[in-house]
Short mmCIF file of C-alpha atoms in Angstrom, two decimals:
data_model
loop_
_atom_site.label_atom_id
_atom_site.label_comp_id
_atom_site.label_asym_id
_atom_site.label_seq_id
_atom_site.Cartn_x
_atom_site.Cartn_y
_atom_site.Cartn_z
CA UNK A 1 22.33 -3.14 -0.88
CA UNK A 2 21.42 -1.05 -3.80
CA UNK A 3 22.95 1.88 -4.38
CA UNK A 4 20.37 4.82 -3.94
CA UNK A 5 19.67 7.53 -6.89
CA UNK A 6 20.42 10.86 -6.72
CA UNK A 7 17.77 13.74 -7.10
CA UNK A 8 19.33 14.61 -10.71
CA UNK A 9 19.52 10.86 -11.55
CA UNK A 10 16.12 10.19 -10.28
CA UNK A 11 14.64 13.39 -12.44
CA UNK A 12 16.34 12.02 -15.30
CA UNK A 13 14.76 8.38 -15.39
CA UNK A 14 11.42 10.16 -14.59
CA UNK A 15 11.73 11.98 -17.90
CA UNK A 16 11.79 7.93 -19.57
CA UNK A 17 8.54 6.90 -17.40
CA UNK A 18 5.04 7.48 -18.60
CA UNK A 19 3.74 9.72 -16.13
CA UNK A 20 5.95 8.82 -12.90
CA UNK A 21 6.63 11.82 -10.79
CA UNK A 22 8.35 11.61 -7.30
CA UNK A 23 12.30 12.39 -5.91
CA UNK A 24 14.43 10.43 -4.85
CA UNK A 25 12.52 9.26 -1.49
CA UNK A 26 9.91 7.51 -4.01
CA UNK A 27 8.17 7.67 -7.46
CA UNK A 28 4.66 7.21 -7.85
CA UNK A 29 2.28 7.04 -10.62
CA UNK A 30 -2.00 7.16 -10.42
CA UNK A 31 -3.62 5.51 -13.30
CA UNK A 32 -7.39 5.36 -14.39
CA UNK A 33 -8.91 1.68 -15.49
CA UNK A 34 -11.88 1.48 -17.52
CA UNK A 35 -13.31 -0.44 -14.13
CA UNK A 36 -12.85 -2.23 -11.30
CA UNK A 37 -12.34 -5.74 -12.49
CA UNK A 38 -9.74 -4.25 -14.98
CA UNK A 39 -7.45 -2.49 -12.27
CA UNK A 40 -7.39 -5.77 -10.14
CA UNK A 41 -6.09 -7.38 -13.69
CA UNK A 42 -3.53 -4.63 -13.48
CA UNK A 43 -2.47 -5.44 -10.08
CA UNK A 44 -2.81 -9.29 -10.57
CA UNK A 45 0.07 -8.79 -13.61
CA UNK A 46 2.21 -6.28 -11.59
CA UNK A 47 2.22 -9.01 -8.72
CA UNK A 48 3.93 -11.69 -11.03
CA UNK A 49 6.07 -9.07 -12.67
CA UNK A 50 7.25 -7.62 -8.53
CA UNK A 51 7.45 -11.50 -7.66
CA UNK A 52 9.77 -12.26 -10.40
CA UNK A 53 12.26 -9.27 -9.57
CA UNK A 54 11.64 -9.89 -5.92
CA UNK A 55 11.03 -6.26 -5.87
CA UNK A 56 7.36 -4.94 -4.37
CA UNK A 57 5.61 -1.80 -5.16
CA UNK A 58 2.97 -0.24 -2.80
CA UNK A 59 0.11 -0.55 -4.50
CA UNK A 60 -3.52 1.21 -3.90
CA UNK A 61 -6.79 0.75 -5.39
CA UNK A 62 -10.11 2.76 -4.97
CA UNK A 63 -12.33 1.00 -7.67
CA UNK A 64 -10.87 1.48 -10.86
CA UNK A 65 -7.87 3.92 -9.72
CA UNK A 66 -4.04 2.72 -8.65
CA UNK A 67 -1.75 4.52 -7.10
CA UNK A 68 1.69 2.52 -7.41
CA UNK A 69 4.36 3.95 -5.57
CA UNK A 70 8.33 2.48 -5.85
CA UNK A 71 11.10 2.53 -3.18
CA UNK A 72 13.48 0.40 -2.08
CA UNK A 73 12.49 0.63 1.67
CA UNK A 74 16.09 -1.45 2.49
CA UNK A 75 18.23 1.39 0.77
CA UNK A 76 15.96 4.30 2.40
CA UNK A 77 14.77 5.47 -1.39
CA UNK A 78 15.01 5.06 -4.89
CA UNK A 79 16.97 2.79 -6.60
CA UNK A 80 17.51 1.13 -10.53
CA UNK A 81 15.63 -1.49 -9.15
CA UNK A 82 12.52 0.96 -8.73
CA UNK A 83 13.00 2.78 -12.09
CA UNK A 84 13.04 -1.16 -13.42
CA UNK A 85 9.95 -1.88 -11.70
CA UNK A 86 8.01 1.23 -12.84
CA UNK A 87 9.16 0.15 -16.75
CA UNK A 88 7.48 -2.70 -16.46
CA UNK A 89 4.11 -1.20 -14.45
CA UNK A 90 4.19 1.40 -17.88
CA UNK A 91 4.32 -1.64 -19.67
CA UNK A 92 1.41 -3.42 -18.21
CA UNK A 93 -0.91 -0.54 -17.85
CA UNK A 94 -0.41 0.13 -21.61
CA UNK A 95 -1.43 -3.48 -22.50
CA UNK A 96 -4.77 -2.80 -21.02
CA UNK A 97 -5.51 1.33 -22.18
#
């Protein structure tokens, strides 16, 4: 099992996220798409990205507006895997801005 973050350790990898906010029961992060065909690209990459770490974020959509939120629902909160996860979300949401 993954060994959970602490509230100081969780505020600290926040600070290296683009717009992440949360504690350490889960980080989330709301992003605007210039429609909806481009936010179901977003999630379409994220899915291959969550496959390949066989980690999963929550993901929800309202037209051209996610809401991805990371926790590692097995340790009861947030873990490296999470702030790994969110890295890679910053990653792909920049591609397409």
């Amino acid at each position: 099992m993954a060994d959970l973050l602490t509230a100081e350790a969780v505020r600290e990898e926040l600070g290296g996220l683009t717009e992440w906010s949360g504690d350490p029961g889960g980080i989330t992060r709301t992003v605007q798409l210039p429609g909806f065909p481009d936010a179901v690209a977003v999630v379409d990459r994220v899915a291959v990205v969550a496959e390949a770490l066989d980690h999963h974020p929550d993901i929800d959509i309202r037209w051209r507006t996610l809401t991805f939120r990371c926790v590692t629902h097995s340790a009861g909160g947030v873990t490296h895997r999470d702030v790994e996860l969110a890295r890679q979300i910053d990653d792909i949401v920049r591609s397409v801005q």
